[in-house]
Amino acid sequence: MLVATPIGNLGDISARAIEELERADLVCCEDTRRTGRLLSHLAITAKMMRTDDHTENDVAPKVISLLESGQRVVLVSDAGTPGVSDPGQRLVQLVIEAGFDVTTVPGPSAALAALVASGLATSRFVFEGFLDRKGGGRRDQLADIASQPRTSIIYESPNRTAATLRDLAEACGPERPAVVARELTKLHEEMVRGSLSELAEWADTGVRGEVVIVVSGCPPRAAATDSDIIRAVGSELHSGASRRDAVASVASALGVGRRRVYELALSVDDSSSNS
Ligand code: SAM
């Protein structure tokens, strides 16, 4: 059983979460001291076992053997929903493979809390978790976010928030709307809204607490006009492409149907093309 716990405000623990923690024979958790504080706040005494990215594989056989003997095992993370940029996925897979059902007490998660309060589109969104810190992986992730039509949700540490906002502004353009959701559900909760460049400037003076960055999706491309298509085909032919290749590449680059491009391409002088 995966149980979500508060991301700041202890009042967000659900009645079912408390019930499952009370009934648990074992509580698997990232940090026994941190979960111990939550349990003692709830006046619950439970056996705990440390379960993080390094120990999930070793913990799984112990959990499975408890489940075989009919005991109840709960997995929590330090805060929020286990498995969301937190340990859990591996243990869940192994328990399912061993033939047991995995269920959940849903509850707080910083990603959804930030999204719904951001004011940005909620109908379709992408959860990116933490971006790579550097290198090609980070460049690819930034490029994906830049061309992504859905709202992107990014977890970040406070001391890297300014750098990530700067990189996002460079990749997506300075004007792209975004929101920094800081200290959700806590005393100093704040939603900072603006363009990526405004947020990068805001973050430059230092960011404290926990943050989620929510970035608006890439605006839809303006529909290509006939003259855009004719100009693009002309330029392809001029650089030596065959008419057939020019049609294919313009159709894909401008997001228009090949038939339309082909018909317009017939009016373009192909004296410099390969076919
Ligand atoms: N599993 C958690 C969840 O469901 O939200 C996320 C765990 S991840 C290790 C921690 C990251 O979540 C933080 O670096 C921050 O990006 C985000 N986060 C967690 N609590 C937050 C809060 N109260 N306000 C804003 N962001 C928070």
Short mmCIF file of C-alpha atoms and ligand atoms in Angstrom, two decimals:
data_model
loop_
_atom_site.label_atom_id
_atom_site.label_comp_id
_atom_site.label_asym_id
_atom_site.label_seq_id
_atom_site.Cartn_x
_atom_site.Cartn_y
_atom_site.Cartn_z
CA MET A 1 0.00 0.00 0.00
CA LEU A 2 1.46 3.36 -1.06
CA VAL A 3 0.41 6.17 1.26
CA ALA A 4 0.81 9.85 0.36
CA THR A 5 1.88 12.15 3.20
CA PRO A 6 1.83 15.97 3.53
CA ILE A 7 4.27 18.16 1.53
CA GLY A 8 4.40 20.72 4.33
CA ASN A 9 1.12 21.18 6.13
CA LEU A 10 0.52 18.24 8.48
CA GLY A 11 -3.21 18.98 8.29
CA ASP A 12 -3.16 17.48 4.81
CA ILE A 13 -2.79 13.91 6.10
CA SER A 14 -5.96 12.04 5.20
CA ALA A 15 -8.12 9.95 7.51
CA ARG A 16 -7.39 6.88 5.38
CA ALA A 17 -3.63 7.56 5.49
CA ILE A 18 -3.77 7.62 9.30
CA GLU A 19 -5.84 4.44 9.36
CA GLU A 20 -3.42 2.58 7.09
CA LEU A 21 -0.39 3.76 9.06
CA GLU A 22 -2.06 2.60 12.29
CA ARG A 23 -2.84 -0.82 10.83
CA ALA A 24 0.59 -1.31 9.19
CA ASP A 25 2.84 -4.11 10.44
CA LEU A 26 5.73 -2.40 8.66
CA VAL A 27 6.17 1.14 7.35
CA CYS A 28 8.82 1.37 4.62
CA CYS A 29 10.20 4.91 4.48
CA GLU A 30 13.08 6.93 3.05
CA ASP A 31 14.24 8.28 6.39
CA THR A 32 13.16 6.64 9.63
CA ARG A 33 13.79 9.82 11.64
CA ARG A 34 11.62 11.95 9.37
CA THR A 35 8.78 9.43 9.15
CA GLY A 36 9.22 8.78 12.87
CA ARG A 37 8.40 12.44 13.52
CA LEU A 38 5.23 12.18 11.40
CA LEU A 39 4.18 8.99 13.19
CA SER A 40 4.79 10.47 16.62
CA HIS A 41 2.78 13.58 15.62
CA LEU A 42 -0.05 11.14 14.80
CA ALA A 43 0.59 9.17 18.03
CA ILE A 44 1.27 6.03 15.99
CA THR A 45 3.89 3.47 16.92
CA ALA A 46 4.99 1.38 13.96
CA LYS A 47 7.95 -0.70 12.90
CA MET A 48 9.88 1.14 10.17
CA MET A 49 12.33 0.00 7.53
CA ARG A 50 14.53 2.32 5.49
CA THR A 51 13.62 2.07 1.81
CA ASP A 52 15.43 4.32 -0.63
CA ASP A 53 16.85 4.04 -4.16
CA HIS A 54 19.81 2.02 -2.84
CA THR A 55 17.85 -0.40 -0.68
CA GLU A 56 14.64 -1.05 -2.65
CA ASN A 57 15.98 -4.28 -4.18
CA ASP A 58 17.03 -5.64 -0.76
CA VAL A 59 13.84 -4.55 0.97
CA ALA A 60 11.58 -6.20 -1.64
CA PRO A 61 12.11 -9.86 -0.54
CA LYS A 62 11.41 -8.89 3.10
CA VAL A 63 8.24 -7.04 2.09
CA ILE A 64 7.10 -9.96 -0.09
CA SER A 65 7.65 -12.46 2.70
CA LEU A 66 5.58 -10.29 5.09
CA LEU A 67 2.81 -10.05 2.48
CA GLU A 68 2.93 -13.86 2.09
CA SER A 69 2.29 -14.20 5.80
CA GLY A 70 -0.72 -11.87 5.54
CA GLN A 71 0.89 -8.78 7.09
CA ARG A 72 0.23 -5.20 6.02
CA VAL A 73 3.07 -3.15 4.56
CA VAL A 74 2.87 0.59 3.86
CA LEU A 75 5.34 2.59 1.78
CA VAL A 76 5.70 6.33 2.40
CA SER A 77 8.31 8.82 1.20
CA ASP A 78 9.69 11.85 3.05
CA ALA A 79 6.84 13.96 1.69
CA GLY A 80 4.13 13.71 -0.92
CA THR A 81 3.41 10.70 -3.08
CA PRO A 82 5.89 7.79 -3.08
CA GLY A 83 7.27 7.00 -6.54
CA VAL A 84 6.97 10.59 -7.81
CA SER A 85 10.66 11.64 -7.95
CA ASP A 86 10.91 9.46 -4.84
CA PRO A 87 11.65 5.76 -4.21
CA GLY A 88 8.82 3.32 -4.80
CA GLN A 89 8.66 2.31 -8.45
CA ARG A 90 11.09 -0.62 -8.13
CA LEU A 91 9.48 -1.99 -4.98
CA VAL A 92 6.03 -1.71 -6.58
CA GLN A 93 7.23 -3.63 -9.66
CA LEU A 94 8.79 -6.40 -7.57
CA VAL A 95 5.71 -6.78 -5.37
CA ILE A 96 3.44 -6.97 -8.44
CA GLU A 97 5.78 -9.53 -10.04
CA ALA A 98 5.51 -11.60 -6.85
CA GLY A 99 1.75 -11.74 -7.44
CA PHE A 100 0.44 -9.20 -4.91
CA ASP A 101 -1.89 -6.29 -5.51
CA VAL A 102 -0.54 -2.80 -4.92
CA THR A 103 -3.03 -0.16 -3.85
CA THR A 104 -2.71 3.44 -2.75
CA VAL A 105 -4.02 6.12 -0.46
CA PRO A 106 -3.68 9.10 -2.79
CA GLY A 107 -2.96 12.53 -1.43
CA PRO A 108 -0.55 15.46 -1.63
CA SER A 109 1.94 15.78 -4.45
CA ALA A 110 3.83 18.98 -5.17
CA ALA A 111 3.53 18.46 -8.94
CA LEU A 112 -0.28 18.52 -9.09
CA ALA A 113 -0.59 21.16 -6.37
CA ALA A 114 1.71 23.49 -8.35
CA LEU A 115 -0.02 22.75 -11.65
CA VAL A 116 -3.57 23.43 -10.51
CA ALA A 117 -2.66 26.66 -8.72
CA SER A 118 -0.42 27.89 -11.56
CA GLY A 119 -3.24 29.21 -13.72
CA LEU A 120 -1.58 27.57 -16.74
CA ALA A 121 -3.35 24.98 -18.88
CA THR A 122 -4.21 21.86 -16.87
CA SER A 123 -5.94 19.83 -19.58
CA ARG A 124 -2.70 18.26 -20.83
CA PHE A 125 0.61 18.34 -18.99
CA VAL A 126 4.00 16.65 -18.74
CA PHE A 127 5.85 15.84 -15.52
CA GLU A 128 9.61 16.25 -16.01
CA GLY A 129 10.72 15.71 -12.41
CA PHE A 130 14.30 16.95 -11.81
CA LEU A 131 16.22 17.91 -14.97
CA ASP A 132 19.74 16.56 -15.43
CA ARG A 133 22.23 18.97 -13.91
CA LYS A 134 24.34 19.37 -17.06
CA GLY A 135 25.42 17.85 -20.35
CA GLY A 136 23.56 16.53 -23.39
CA GLY A 137 20.75 15.04 -21.29
CA ARG A 138 19.88 18.48 -19.91
CA ARG A 139 20.12 20.09 -23.37
CA ASP A 140 17.71 17.48 -24.79
CA GLN A 141 15.28 17.94 -21.88
CA LEU A 142 15.32 21.74 -22.34
CA ALA A 143 14.73 21.34 -26.09
CA ASP A 144 11.82 18.96 -25.40
CA ILE A 145 10.21 21.46 -23.01
CA ALA A 146 10.74 24.28 -25.53
CA SER A 147 8.78 22.46 -28.26
CA GLN A 148 6.28 20.81 -25.90
CA PRO A 149 2.69 21.99 -26.47
CA ARG A 150 1.64 20.71 -23.02
CA THR A 151 2.32 22.44 -19.70
CA SER A 152 5.61 21.18 -18.19
CA ILE A 153 6.12 20.57 -14.47
CA ILE A 154 9.71 20.60 -13.17
CA TYR A 155 11.06 19.89 -9.69
CA GLU A 156 14.12 21.89 -8.69
CA SER A 157 16.26 22.58 -5.64
CA PRO A 158 16.25 26.20 -4.43
CA ASN A 159 19.94 26.81 -5.16
CA ARG A 160 19.59 25.66 -8.78
CA THR A 161 16.30 27.45 -9.51
CA ALA A 162 17.87 30.63 -10.96
CA ALA A 163 20.15 28.67 -13.33
CA THR A 164 17.30 26.45 -14.49
CA LEU A 165 15.01 29.43 -15.12
CA ARG A 166 17.79 31.10 -17.14
CA ASP A 167 18.29 27.91 -19.19
CA LEU A 168 14.52 27.59 -19.71
CA ALA A 169 14.31 31.24 -20.84
CA GLU A 170 17.08 30.60 -23.34
CA ALA A 171 15.48 27.38 -24.64
CA CYS A 172 11.82 28.46 -24.68
CA GLY A 173 12.29 32.18 -25.28
CA PRO A 174 12.20 34.89 -22.57
CA GLU A 175 8.49 35.63 -22.97
CA ARG A 176 7.12 32.11 -22.27
CA PRO A 177 4.73 32.32 -19.28
CA ALA A 178 5.71 30.28 -16.22
CA VAL A 179 5.11 30.01 -12.50
CA VAL A 180 7.36 29.19 -9.56
CA ALA A 181 5.35 27.49 -6.83
CA ARG A 182 7.33 27.92 -3.62
CA GLU A 183 6.75 26.34 -0.21
CA LEU A 184 3.35 24.90 -1.14
CA THR A 185 0.99 24.39 1.81
CA LYS A 186 3.54 26.00 4.19
CA LEU A 187 3.67 29.32 6.04
CA HIS A 188 5.63 31.13 3.31
CA GLU A 189 3.72 29.66 0.38
CA GLU A 190 4.10 31.82 -2.71
CA MET A 191 3.12 31.57 -6.39
CA VAL A 192 5.44 33.76 -8.46
CA ARG A 193 3.98 34.31 -11.92
CA GLY A 194 5.60 35.94 -14.94
CA SER A 195 7.61 35.33 -18.07
CA LEU A 196 10.64 33.03 -17.83
CA SER A 197 13.00 36.01 -18.04
CA GLU A 198 11.11 37.85 -15.26
CA LEU A 199 11.22 34.74 -13.07
CA ALA A 200 14.94 34.23 -13.77
CA GLU A 201 15.55 37.82 -12.66
CA TRP A 202 13.40 37.28 -9.55
CA ALA A 203 15.36 34.10 -8.70
CA ASP A 204 18.74 35.79 -9.16
CA THR A 205 18.42 37.44 -5.76
CA GLY A 206 18.22 33.98 -4.11
CA VAL A 207 15.45 31.42 -3.65
CA ARG A 208 14.63 29.70 -0.38
CA GLY A 209 12.48 26.69 0.37
CA GLU A 210 11.08 24.06 -1.95
CA VAL A 211 10.03 24.94 -5.48
CA VAL A 212 8.21 23.58 -8.48
CA ILE A 213 8.59 25.33 -11.85
CA VAL A 214 5.55 25.16 -14.13
CA VAL A 215 6.11 26.23 -17.74
CA SER A 216 3.39 27.03 -20.24
CA GLY A 217 3.29 24.90 -23.39
CA CYS A 218 4.77 26.08 -26.66
CA PRO A 219 2.19 28.31 -28.42
CA PRO A 220 0.67 26.73 -31.55
CA ARG A 221 2.53 27.57 -34.73
CA ALA A 222 0.81 30.11 -37.01
CA ALA A 223 -0.69 28.28 -40.01
CA ALA A 224 1.62 28.40 -43.03
CA THR A 225 0.32 30.56 -45.92
CA ASP A 226 0.66 29.63 -49.61
CA SER A 227 3.47 32.15 -50.00
CA ASP A 228 5.32 30.61 -46.97
CA ILE A 229 5.12 27.24 -48.70
CA ILE A 230 6.20 28.55 -52.11
CA ARG A 231 9.13 30.42 -50.54
CA ALA A 232 10.23 27.32 -48.57
CA VAL A 233 9.97 25.04 -51.63
CA GLY A 234 11.93 27.57 -53.70
CA SER A 235 14.67 27.66 -51.11
CA GLU A 236 14.87 23.83 -50.97
CA LEU A 237 15.05 23.59 -54.78
CA HIS A 238 17.62 26.36 -54.89
CA SER A 239 19.85 24.44 -52.48
CA GLY A 240 19.77 21.40 -54.79
CA ALA A 241 16.95 19.24 -53.38
CA SER A 242 14.81 17.22 -55.77
CA ARG A 243 11.20 18.37 -56.09
CA ARG A 244 10.01 15.26 -54.26
CA ASP A 245 12.46 15.81 -51.34
CA ALA A 246 11.59 19.51 -51.23
CA VAL A 247 7.88 18.68 -50.92
CA ALA A 248 8.52 16.14 -48.14
CA SER A 249 10.77 18.38 -46.13
CA VAL A 250 8.60 21.50 -46.43
CA ALA A 251 5.45 19.54 -45.54
CA SER A 252 7.11 18.27 -42.39
CA ALA A 253 8.83 21.54 -41.44
CA LEU A 254 5.66 23.65 -41.84
CA GLY A 255 3.25 20.98 -40.60
CA VAL A 256 1.09 21.00 -43.76
CA GLY A 257 -0.18 18.22 -46.03
CA ARG A 258 2.08 16.96 -48.83
CA ARG A 259 -0.66 17.30 -51.47
CA ARG A 260 -1.00 21.03 -50.79
CA VAL A 261 2.77 21.51 -50.88
CA TYR A 262 3.01 19.46 -54.10
CA GLU A 263 0.35 21.51 -55.86
CA LEU A 264 2.00 24.79 -54.86
CA ALA A 265 5.44 23.40 -55.73
CA LEU A 266 4.29 23.00 -59.37
CA SER A 267 4.30 26.79 -59.68
CA VAL A 268 7.91 27.07 -58.47
CA ASP A 269 10.64 27.29 -61.08
CA ASP A 270 12.82 24.17 -60.63
CA SER A 271 15.60 25.05 -63.08
CA SER A 272 18.20 24.62 -60.30
CA SER A 273 16.75 21.41 -58.81
CA ASN A 274 18.02 17.81 -59.22
CA SER A 275 14.83 16.50 -60.78
N1 SAM B 1 7.15 12.72 -3.97
C1 SAM B 1 7.07 14.14 -3.80
C2 SAM B 1 5.75 14.63 -4.36
O1 SAM B 1 4.84 13.82 -4.56
O2 SAM B 1 5.60 15.82 -4.59
C3 SAM B 1 8.25 14.85 -4.43
C4 SAM B 1 9.57 14.48 -3.84
S1 SAM B 1 10.94 15.24 -4.62
C5 SAM B 1 12.27 14.39 -3.86
C6 SAM B 1 11.07 16.78 -3.78
C7 SAM B 1 10.75 17.96 -4.70
O3 SAM B 1 9.33 18.16 -4.72
C8 SAM B 1 11.32 19.28 -4.20
O4 SAM B 1 12.65 19.46 -4.65
C9 SAM B 1 10.39 20.28 -4.84
O5 SAM B 1 10.72 20.47 -6.20
C10 SAM B 1 9.05 19.54 -4.75
N2 SAM B 1 8.35 19.88 -3.50
C11 SAM B 1 8.12 19.07 -2.46
N3 SAM B 1 7.41 19.73 -1.51
C12 SAM B 1 7.19 20.97 -1.98
C13 SAM B 1 6.52 22.12 -1.47
N4 SAM B 1 5.94 22.11 -0.28
N5 SAM B 1 6.49 23.23 -2.24
C14 SAM B 1 7.05 23.26 -3.46
N6 SAM B 1 7.71 22.21 -3.98
C15 SAM B 1 7.78 21.08 -3.26
#
